[in-house]
Short mmCIF file of C-alpha atoms and ligand atoms in Angstrom, two decimals:
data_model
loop_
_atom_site.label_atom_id
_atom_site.label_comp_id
_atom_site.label_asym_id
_atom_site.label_seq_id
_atom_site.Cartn_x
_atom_site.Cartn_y
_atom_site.Cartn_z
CA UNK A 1 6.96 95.23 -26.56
CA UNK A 2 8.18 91.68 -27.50
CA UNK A 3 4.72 91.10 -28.94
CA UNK A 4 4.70 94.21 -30.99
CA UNK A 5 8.34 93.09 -32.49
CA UNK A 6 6.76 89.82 -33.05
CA UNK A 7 3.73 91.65 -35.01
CA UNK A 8 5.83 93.70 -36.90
CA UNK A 9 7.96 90.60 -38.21
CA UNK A 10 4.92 88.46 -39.17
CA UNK A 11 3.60 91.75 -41.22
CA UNK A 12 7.31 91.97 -43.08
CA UNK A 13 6.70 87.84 -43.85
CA UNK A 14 3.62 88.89 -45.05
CA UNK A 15 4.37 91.62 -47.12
CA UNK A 16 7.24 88.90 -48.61
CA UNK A 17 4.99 86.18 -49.10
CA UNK A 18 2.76 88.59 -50.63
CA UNK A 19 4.85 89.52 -52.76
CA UNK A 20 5.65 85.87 -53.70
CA UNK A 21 2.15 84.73 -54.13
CA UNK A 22 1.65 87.56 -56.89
CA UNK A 23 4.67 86.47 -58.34
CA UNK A 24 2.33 86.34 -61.85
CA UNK A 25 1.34 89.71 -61.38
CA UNK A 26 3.20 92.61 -62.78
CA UNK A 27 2.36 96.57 -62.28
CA UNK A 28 2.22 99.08 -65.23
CA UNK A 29 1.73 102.65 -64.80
CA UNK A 30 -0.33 104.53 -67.07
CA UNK A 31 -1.14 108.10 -66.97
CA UNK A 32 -0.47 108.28 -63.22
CA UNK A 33 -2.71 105.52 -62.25
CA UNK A 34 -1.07 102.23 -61.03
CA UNK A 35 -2.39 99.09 -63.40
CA UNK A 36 -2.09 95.48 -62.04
CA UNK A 37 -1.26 93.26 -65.03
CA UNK A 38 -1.26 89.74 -65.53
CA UNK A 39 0.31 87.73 -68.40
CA UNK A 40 -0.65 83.57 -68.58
CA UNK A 41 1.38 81.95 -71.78
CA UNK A 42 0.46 78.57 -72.63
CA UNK A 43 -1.90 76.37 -75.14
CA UNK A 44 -4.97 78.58 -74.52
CA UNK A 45 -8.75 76.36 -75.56
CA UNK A 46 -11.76 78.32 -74.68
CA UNK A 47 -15.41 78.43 -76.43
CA UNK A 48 -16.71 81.70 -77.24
CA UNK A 49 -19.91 80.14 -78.40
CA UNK A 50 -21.65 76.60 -78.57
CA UNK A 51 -19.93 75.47 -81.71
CA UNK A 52 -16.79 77.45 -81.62
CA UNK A 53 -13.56 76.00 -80.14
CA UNK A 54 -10.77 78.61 -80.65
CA UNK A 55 -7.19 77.09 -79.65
CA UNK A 56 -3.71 79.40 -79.55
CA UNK A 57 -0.78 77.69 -78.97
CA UNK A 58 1.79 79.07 -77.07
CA UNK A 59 -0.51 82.29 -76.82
CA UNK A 60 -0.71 85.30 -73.96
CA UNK A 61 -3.53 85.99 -72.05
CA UNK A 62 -3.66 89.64 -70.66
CA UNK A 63 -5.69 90.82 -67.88
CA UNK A 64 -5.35 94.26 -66.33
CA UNK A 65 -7.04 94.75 -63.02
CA UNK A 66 -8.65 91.51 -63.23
CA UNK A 67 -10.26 92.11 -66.27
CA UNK A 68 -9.46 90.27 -69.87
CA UNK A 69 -7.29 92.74 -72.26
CA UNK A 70 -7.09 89.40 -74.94
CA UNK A 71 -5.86 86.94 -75.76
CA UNK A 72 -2.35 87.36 -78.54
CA UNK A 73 -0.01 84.95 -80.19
CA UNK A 74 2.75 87.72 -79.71
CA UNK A 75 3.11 89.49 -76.53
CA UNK A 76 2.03 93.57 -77.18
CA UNK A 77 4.37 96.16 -76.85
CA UNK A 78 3.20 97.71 -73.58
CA UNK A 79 3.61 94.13 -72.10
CA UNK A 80 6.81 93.65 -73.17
CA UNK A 81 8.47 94.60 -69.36
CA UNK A 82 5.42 92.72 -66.87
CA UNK A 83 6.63 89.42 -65.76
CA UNK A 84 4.97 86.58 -68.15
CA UNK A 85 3.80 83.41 -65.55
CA UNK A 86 4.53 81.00 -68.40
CA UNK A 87 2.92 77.63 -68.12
CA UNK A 88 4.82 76.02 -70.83
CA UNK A 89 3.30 72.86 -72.26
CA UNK A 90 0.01 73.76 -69.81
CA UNK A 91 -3.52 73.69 -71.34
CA UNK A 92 -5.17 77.35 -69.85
CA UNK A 93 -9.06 77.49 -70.19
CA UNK A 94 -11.55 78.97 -68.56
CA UNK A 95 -12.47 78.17 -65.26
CA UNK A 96 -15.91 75.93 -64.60
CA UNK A 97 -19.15 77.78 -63.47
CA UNK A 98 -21.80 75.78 -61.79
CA UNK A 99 -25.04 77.29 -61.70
CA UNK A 100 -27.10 74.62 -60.13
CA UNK A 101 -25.87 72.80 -56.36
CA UNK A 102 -26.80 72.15 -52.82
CA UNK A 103 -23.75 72.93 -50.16
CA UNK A 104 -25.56 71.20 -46.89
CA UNK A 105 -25.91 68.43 -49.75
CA UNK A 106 -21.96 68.37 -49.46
CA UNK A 107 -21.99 66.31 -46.69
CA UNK A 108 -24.11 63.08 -48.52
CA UNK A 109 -21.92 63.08 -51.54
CA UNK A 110 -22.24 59.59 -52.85
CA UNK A 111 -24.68 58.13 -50.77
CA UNK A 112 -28.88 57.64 -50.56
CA UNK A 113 -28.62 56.57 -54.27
CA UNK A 114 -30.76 54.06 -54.24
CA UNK A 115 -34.61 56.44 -54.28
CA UNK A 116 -36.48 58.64 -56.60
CA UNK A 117 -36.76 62.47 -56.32
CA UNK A 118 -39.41 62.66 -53.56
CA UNK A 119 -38.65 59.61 -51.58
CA UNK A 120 -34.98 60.90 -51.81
CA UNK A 121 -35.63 63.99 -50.08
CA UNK A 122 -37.59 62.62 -47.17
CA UNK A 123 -35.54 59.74 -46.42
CA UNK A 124 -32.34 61.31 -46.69
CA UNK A 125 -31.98 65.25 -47.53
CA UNK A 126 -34.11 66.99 -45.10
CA UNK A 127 -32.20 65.01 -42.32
CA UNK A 128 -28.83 65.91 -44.10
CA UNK A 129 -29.74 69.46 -44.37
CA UNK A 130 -31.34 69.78 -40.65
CA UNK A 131 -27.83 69.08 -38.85
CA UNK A 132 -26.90 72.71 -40.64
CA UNK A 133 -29.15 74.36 -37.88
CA UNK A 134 -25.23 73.78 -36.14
CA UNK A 135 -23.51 76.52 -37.62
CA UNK A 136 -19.66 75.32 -36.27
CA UNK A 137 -20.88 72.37 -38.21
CA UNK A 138 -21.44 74.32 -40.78
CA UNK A 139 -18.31 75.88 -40.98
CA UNK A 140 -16.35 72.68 -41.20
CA UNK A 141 -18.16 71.30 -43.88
CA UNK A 142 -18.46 74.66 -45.70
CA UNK A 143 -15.45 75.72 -45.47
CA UNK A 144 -13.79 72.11 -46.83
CA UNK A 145 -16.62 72.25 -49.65
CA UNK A 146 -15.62 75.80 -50.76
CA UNK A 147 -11.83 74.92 -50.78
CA UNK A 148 -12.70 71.21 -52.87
CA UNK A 149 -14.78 73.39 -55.58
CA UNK A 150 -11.72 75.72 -56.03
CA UNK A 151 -9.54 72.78 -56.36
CA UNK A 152 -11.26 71.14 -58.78
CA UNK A 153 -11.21 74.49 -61.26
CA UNK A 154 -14.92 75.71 -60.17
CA UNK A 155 -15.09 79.50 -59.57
CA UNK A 156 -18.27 80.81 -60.05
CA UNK A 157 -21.65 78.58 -58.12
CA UNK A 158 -25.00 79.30 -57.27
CA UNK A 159 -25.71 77.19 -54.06
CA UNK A 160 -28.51 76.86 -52.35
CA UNK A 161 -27.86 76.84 -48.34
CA UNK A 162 -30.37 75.48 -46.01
CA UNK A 163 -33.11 77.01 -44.54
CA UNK A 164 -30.67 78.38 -41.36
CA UNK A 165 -30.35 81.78 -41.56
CA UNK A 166 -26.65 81.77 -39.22
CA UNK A 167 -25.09 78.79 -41.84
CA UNK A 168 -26.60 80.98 -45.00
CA UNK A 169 -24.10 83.31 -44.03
CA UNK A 170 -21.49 81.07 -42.59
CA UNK A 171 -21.61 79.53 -46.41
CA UNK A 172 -21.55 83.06 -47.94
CA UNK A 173 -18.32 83.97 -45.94
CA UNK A 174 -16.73 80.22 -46.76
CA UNK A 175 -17.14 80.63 -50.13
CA UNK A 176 -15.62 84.23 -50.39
CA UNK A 177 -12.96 83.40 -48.33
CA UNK A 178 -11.96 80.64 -50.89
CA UNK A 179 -11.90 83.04 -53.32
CA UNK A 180 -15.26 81.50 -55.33
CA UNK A 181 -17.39 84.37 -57.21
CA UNK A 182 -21.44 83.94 -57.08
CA UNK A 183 -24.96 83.49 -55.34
CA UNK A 184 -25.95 82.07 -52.50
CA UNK A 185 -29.33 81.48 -50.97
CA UNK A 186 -31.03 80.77 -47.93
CA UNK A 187 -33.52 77.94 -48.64
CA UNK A 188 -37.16 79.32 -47.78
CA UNK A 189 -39.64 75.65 -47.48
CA UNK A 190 -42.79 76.64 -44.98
CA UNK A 191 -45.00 73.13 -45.85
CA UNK A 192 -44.70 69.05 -47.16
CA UNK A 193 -41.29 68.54 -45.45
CA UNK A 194 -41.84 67.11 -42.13
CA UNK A 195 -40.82 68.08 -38.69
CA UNK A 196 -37.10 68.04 -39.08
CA UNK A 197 -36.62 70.49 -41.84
CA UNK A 198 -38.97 73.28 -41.92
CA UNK A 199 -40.23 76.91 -40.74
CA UNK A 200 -43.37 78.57 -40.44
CA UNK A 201 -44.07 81.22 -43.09
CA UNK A 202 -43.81 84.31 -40.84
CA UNK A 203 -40.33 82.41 -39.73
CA UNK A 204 -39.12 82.10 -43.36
CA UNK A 205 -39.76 85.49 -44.24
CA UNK A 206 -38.42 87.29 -41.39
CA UNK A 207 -35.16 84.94 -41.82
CA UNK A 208 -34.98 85.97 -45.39
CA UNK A 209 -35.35 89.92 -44.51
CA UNK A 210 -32.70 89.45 -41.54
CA UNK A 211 -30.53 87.27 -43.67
CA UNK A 212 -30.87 90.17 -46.26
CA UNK A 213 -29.83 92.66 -44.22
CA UNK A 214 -27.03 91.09 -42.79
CA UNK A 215 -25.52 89.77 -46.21
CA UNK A 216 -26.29 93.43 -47.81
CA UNK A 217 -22.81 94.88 -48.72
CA UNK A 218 -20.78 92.27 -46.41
CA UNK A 219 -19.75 90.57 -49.23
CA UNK A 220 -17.74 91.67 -52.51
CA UNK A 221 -18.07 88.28 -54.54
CA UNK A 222 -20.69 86.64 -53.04
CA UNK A 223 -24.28 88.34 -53.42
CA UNK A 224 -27.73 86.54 -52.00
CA UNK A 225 -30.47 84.68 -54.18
CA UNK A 226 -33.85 84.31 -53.62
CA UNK A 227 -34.48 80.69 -53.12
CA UNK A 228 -37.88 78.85 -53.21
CA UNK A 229 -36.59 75.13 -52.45
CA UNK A 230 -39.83 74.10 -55.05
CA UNK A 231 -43.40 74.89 -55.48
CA UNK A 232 -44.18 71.65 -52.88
CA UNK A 233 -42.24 73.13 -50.36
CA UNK A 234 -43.50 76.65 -50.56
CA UNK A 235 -47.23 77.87 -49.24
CA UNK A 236 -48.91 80.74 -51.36
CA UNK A 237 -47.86 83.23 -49.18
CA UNK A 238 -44.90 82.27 -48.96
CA UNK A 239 -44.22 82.57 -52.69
CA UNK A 240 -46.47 86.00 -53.17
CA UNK A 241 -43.89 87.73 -50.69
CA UNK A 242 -40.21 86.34 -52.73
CA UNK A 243 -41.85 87.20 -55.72
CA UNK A 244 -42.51 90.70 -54.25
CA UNK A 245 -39.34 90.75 -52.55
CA UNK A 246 -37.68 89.65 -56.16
CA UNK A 247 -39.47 92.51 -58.20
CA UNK A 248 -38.65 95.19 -55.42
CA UNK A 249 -34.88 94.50 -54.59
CA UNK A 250 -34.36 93.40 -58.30
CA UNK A 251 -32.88 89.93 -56.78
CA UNK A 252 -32.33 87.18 -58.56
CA UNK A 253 -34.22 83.71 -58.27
CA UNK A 254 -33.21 80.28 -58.31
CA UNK A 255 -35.64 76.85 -57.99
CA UNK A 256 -36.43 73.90 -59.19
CA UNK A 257 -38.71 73.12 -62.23
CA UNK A 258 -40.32 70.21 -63.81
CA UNK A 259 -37.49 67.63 -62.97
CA UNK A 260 -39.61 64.34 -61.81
CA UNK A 261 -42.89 62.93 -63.02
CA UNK A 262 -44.53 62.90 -59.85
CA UNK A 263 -43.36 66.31 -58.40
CA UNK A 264 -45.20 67.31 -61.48
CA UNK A 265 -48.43 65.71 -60.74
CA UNK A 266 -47.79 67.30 -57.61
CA UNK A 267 -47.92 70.99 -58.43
CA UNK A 268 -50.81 70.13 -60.34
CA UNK A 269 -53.04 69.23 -57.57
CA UNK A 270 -51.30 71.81 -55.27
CA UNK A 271 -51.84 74.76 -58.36
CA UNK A 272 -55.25 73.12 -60.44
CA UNK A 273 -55.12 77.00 -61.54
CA UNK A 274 -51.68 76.39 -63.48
CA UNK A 275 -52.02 74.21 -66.63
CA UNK A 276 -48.13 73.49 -66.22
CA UNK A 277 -45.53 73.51 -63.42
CA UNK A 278 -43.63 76.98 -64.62
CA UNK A 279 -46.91 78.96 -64.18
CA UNK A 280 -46.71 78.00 -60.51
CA UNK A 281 -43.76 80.33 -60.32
CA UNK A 282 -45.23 82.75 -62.90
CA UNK A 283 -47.90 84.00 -61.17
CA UNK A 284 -45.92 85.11 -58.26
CA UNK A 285 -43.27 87.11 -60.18
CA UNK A 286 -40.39 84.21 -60.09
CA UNK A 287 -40.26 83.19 -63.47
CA UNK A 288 -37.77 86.09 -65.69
CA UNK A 289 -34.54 86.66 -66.90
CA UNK A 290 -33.04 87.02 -63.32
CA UNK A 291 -34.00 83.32 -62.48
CA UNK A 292 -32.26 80.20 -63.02
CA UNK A 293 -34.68 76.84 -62.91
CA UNK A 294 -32.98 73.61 -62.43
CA UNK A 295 -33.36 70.13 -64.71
CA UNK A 296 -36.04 70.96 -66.77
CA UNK A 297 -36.20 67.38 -67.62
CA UNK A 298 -40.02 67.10 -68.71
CA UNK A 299 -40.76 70.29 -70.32
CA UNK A 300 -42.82 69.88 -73.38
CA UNK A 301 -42.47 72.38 -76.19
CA UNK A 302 -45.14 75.07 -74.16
CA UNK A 303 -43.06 75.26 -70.96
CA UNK A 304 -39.74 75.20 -72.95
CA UNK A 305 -41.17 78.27 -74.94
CA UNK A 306 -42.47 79.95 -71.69
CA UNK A 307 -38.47 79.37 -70.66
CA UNK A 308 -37.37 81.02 -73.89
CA UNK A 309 -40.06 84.16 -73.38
CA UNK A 310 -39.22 84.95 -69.61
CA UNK A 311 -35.30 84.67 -70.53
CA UNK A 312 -35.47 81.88 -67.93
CA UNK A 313 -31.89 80.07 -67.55
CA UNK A 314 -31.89 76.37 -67.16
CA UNK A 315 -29.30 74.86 -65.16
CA UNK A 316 -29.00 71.06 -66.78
CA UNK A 317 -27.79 68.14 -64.34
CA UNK A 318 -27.76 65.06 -65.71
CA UNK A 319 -25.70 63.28 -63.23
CA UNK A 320 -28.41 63.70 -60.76
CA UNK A 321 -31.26 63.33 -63.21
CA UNK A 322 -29.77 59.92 -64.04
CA UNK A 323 -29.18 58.97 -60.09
CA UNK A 324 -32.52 59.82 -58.88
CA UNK A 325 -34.19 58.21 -61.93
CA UNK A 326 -35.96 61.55 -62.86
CA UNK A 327 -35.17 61.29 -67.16
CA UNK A 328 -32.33 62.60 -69.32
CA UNK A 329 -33.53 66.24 -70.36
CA UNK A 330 -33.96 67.36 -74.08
CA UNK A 331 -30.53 69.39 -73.63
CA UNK A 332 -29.45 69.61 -77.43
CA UNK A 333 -32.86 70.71 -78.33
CA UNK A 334 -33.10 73.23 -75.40
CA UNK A 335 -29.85 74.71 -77.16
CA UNK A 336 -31.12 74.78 -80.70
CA UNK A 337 -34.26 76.21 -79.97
CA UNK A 338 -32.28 79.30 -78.01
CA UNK A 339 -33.32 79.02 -74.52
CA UNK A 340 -30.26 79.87 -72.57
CA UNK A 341 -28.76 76.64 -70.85
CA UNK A 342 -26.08 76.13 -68.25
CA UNK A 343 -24.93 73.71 -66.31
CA UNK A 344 -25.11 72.15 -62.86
CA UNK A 345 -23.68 69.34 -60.55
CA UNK A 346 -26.72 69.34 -58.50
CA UNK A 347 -24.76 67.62 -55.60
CA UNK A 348 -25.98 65.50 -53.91
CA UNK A 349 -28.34 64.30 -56.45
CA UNK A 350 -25.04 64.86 -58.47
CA UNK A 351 -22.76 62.89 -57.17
CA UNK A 352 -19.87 64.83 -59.00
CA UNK A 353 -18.38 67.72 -57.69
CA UNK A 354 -16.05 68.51 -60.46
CA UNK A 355 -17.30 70.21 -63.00
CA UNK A 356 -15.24 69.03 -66.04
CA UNK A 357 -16.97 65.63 -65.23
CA UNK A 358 -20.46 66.80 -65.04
CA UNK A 359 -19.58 68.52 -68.82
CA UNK A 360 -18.88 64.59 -69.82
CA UNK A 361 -21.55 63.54 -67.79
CA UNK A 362 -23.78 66.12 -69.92
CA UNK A 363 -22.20 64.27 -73.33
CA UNK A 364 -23.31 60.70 -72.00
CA UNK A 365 -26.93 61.68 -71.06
CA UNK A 366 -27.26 63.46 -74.44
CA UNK A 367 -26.02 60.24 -76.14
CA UNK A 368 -28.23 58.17 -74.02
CA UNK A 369 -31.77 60.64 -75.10
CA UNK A 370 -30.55 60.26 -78.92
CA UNK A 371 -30.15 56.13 -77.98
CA UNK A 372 -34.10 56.28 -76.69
CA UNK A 373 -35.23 58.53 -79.79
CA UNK A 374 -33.60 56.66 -82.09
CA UNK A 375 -31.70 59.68 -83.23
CA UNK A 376 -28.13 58.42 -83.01
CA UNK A 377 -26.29 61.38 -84.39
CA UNK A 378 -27.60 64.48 -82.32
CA UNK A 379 -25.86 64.51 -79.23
CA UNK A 380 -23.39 67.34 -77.67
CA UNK A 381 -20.23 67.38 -78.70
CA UNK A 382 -17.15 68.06 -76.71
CA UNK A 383 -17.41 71.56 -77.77
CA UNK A 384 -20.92 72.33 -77.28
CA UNK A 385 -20.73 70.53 -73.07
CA UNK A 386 -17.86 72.44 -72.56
CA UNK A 387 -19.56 75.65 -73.65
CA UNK A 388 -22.02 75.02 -71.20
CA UNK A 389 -20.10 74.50 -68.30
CA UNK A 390 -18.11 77.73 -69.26
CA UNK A 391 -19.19 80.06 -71.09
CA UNK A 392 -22.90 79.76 -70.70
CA UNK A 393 -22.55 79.67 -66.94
CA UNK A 394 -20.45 82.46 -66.48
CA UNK A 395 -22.66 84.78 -68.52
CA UNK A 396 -25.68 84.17 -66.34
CA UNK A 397 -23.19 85.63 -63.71
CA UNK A 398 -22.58 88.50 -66.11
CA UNK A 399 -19.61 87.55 -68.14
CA UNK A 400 -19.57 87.50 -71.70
CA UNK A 401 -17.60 85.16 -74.18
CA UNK A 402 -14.94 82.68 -73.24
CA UNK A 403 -11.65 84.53 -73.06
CA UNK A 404 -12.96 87.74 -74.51
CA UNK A 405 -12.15 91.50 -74.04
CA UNK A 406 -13.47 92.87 -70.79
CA UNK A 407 -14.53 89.66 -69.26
CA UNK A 408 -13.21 88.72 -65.81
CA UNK A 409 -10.87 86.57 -65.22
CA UNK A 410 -11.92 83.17 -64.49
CA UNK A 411 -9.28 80.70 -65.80
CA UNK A 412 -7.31 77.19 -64.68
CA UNK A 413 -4.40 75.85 -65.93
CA UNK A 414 -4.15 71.87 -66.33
CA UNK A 415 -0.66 69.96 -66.26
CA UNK A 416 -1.66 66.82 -68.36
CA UNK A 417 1.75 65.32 -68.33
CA UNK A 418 0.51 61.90 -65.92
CA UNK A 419 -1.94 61.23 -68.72
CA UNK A 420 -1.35 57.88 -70.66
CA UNK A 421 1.45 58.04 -72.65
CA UNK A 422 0.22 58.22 -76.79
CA UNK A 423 2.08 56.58 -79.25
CA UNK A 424 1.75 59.92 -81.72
CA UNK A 425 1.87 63.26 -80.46
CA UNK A 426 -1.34 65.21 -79.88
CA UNK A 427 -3.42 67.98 -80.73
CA UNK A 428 -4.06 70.83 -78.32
CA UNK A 429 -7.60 70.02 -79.45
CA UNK A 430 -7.14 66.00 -78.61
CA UNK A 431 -5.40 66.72 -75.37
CA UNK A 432 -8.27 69.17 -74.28
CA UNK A 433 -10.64 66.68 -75.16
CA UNK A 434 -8.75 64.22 -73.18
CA UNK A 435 -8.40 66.75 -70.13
CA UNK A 436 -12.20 67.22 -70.06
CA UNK A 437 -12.43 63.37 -69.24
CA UNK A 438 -9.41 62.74 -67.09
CA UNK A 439 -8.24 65.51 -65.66
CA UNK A 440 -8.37 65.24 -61.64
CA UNK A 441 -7.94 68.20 -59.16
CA UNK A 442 -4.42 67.99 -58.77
CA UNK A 443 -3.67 68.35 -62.31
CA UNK A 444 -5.17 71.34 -61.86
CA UNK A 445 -2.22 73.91 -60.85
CA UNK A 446 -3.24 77.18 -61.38
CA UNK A 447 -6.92 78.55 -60.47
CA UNK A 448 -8.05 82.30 -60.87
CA UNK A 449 -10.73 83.75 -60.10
CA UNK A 450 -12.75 87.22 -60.75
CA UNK A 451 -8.64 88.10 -61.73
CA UNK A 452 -7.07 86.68 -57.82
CA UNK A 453 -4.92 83.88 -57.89
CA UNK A 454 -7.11 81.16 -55.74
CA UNK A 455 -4.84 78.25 -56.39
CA UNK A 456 -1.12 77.13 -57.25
CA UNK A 457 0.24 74.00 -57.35
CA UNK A 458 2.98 74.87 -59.69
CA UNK A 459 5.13 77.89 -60.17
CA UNK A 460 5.12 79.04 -63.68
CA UNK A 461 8.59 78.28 -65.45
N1 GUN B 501 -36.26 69.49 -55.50
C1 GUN B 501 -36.46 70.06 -54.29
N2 GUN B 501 -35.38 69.96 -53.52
C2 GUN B 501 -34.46 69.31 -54.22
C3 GUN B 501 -33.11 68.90 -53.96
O1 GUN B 501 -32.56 69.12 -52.89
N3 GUN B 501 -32.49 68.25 -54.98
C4 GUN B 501 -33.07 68.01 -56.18
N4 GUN B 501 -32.39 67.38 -57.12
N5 GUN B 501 -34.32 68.36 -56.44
C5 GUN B 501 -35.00 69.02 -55.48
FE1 FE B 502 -31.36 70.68 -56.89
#
């Protein structure tokens, strides 16, 4: 009896904090159907498109159910009675996707930084990744990864797991749990790894079928990806059955392409049917407009093309490409020719988590390529990085255009007040640009994602 009092009390707190929590949520009825409405005021930056930087100050942005009604300078009529969370002085932007990023990797951040690509992996990754076999392991680093991503304004990620089948899903709940939006995928590697990290074939793809099965319709935010580690690490058959698996279940695909000199000359002696690297995936059905191919550092003008054909997405990581000595890709020219590029922390390659630093990180390799080609005015700008980490990213997850009509919303507010003090005041544009490069987690207060409140730091005023 006592312990159904006790139950009873803890669901009344619950129903109160509840109640608290969506303190910046207000309810509208309309024609008999109960709306959930959500007003953010504030200086609102977003970036519908690469060159396009559209700042209101002291605008609304409406969402109903989750989803983007606009963005106004004043508040519409049928708004006028929700609650408004008003962030005052707050920047509000659009949350960070990361399309490109290894969770077991998690656990390495910072270190091994001292090898290239290959000798990288077997030195230090495989082991890293082969103590995820412990699932309770796991959990504890999965779980403190999916929380730090949140934190640090990320909300929608496309991870690859390791090749453990258990973890794969462990990371899958973690992540929706924290309230993160995207793919995950359970690595499949059946050759060229060693002892500690691998499976055989018929292992890999009964794991993937089971993992399949168990993921199907578990999740509501977190869906599974097909996930050839690379073309090294994958046997024939291995390939021939995700691309099946791919073209049957209409799943998407994410690998690794072209990102080190001598994984390069590696597919070549491993494919000497495949003039270049891309047509390794090609010809087993993993190459379209469902698959996202990291780096990309040393396509020539033929693969980038064959990118731009299949509607391939490239996830760019230049941290990583810089700390494993693989090259700075061609990013601004990726861009202008139209292939559709994101962007991606690559952790542990990357060695930053937070995605407003890998956008600057993205700026300072672009600067460095124009440095070696002697073209000195043709890097990104803020606009164009910030695009990329954004609004590029989210629309390989389905979204559409910065803060636009119908999106989802994926937003973070930023409290830049413990910035240096500036002797004139500034710009919403010059104090977004300064954000980009200084903001730190906890001047993040205010996270949503997919339209849920995920993090608060600060109560609106
Ligand atoms: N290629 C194959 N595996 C990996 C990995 O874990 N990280 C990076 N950066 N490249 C890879
Ligand atoms: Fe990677």
């Amino acid at each position: 009896m006592g312990k159904f009092l006790l139950n009873r009390v803890r669901v009344l707190l619950w129903v109160v904090r509840g109640v608290r929590f969506l303190n910046t949520t207000g309810f509208m009825a309309e024609k008999d159907k109960m709306m959930t409405v959500q007003i953010l005021k504030g200086q609102i930056v977003h970036a519908p498109d690469s060159n396009r930087l559209d700042i209101l100050e002291n605008g609304f942005l409406v969402s109903v159910d989750g989803k983007i009604e606009g963005v106004f300078d004043i508040l519409p009529q049928q708004y006028q009675s929700v609650d408004v969370s008003d962030y005052g002085d707050c920047l509000i932007m659009p949350s960070f996707a990361d399309t490109h990023m290894h969770a077991p990797q998690y656990a390495m951040l910072g270190m091994g930084m001292d090898l290239p690509l290959l000798d990288w992996l077997d030195t230090y990754t495989f082991k890293t990744e082969a103590a995820f076999k412990d699932k309770d392991y796991a959990r504890c680093v999965y779980r403190r990864l999916a929380r730090e991503m949140i934190d640090n304004g990320t909300t929608r990620v496309c991870a690859f797991s390791s090749l453990h089948r258990k973890s794969t899903m462990v990371l899958m709940e973690e992540f929706e749990k924290a309230g993160m939006t995207g793919y995950v995928g359970k690595v499949n590697m059946d050759r060229n790894s060693g002892d500690v990290l691998t499976e055989t074939t018929q292992e890999s793809i009964r794991e993937t079928e089971q993992w399949l099965e168990e993921s199907s319709g578990r999740f509501k935010h977190i869906k599974p990806i097909l996930t050839p580690r690379f073309t090294p690490t994958c046997s024939n058959e291995l390939m021939a059955f995700l691309g099946r698996l791919a073209q049957e279940r209409h799943l998407p695909v994410q690998s690794h392409l072209s990102e080190n000199i001598a994984e390069i000359a590696w597919v070549k002696e491993l494919h000497p049917d495949c003039s270049q690297y891309w047509e390794s995936y090609k010809k087993y059905g993993l190459f379209n407009d469902r698959t996202v191919m990291a780096h990309c550092v040393h396509c020539d003008e033929r693969e980038r093309n064959a990118i731009k054909e299949n509607g391939v997405w490239v996830a760019h990581c230049p941290d990583s490409n810089i700390n494993l000595v693989s090259g700075t890709a061609p990013v601004r020219k990726m861009m202008k020719e139209g292939l559709r590029v994101t962007l991606g922390s690559d952790i542990a390659g990357g060695a930053l988590l937070a995605m407003n630093q890998v956008v600057t990180a993205a700026i300072r390799a672009s600067k460095a390529k124009c440095i070696e080609t002697n073209r000195s005015d043709d890097f990104l700008t803020v606009t164009e990085a910030f695009y990329l980490g954004t609004t590029a990213g989210a629309k390989f997850f389905g979204g559409g255009d910065g803060f636009a009509k119908g999106n989802e919303l994926h937003a973070i507010v930023v409290d830049d007040a413990s910035f240096p003090p500036s002797a004139k005041k500034l710009s919403v544009k010059e104090r977004f640009e300064r954000a980009l490069y200084l903001m730190h987690k906890d001047d993040i207060v205010a996270v949503f994602s997919n339209g849920r409140q995920v993090k608060s730091l600060k109560k609106p005023f």
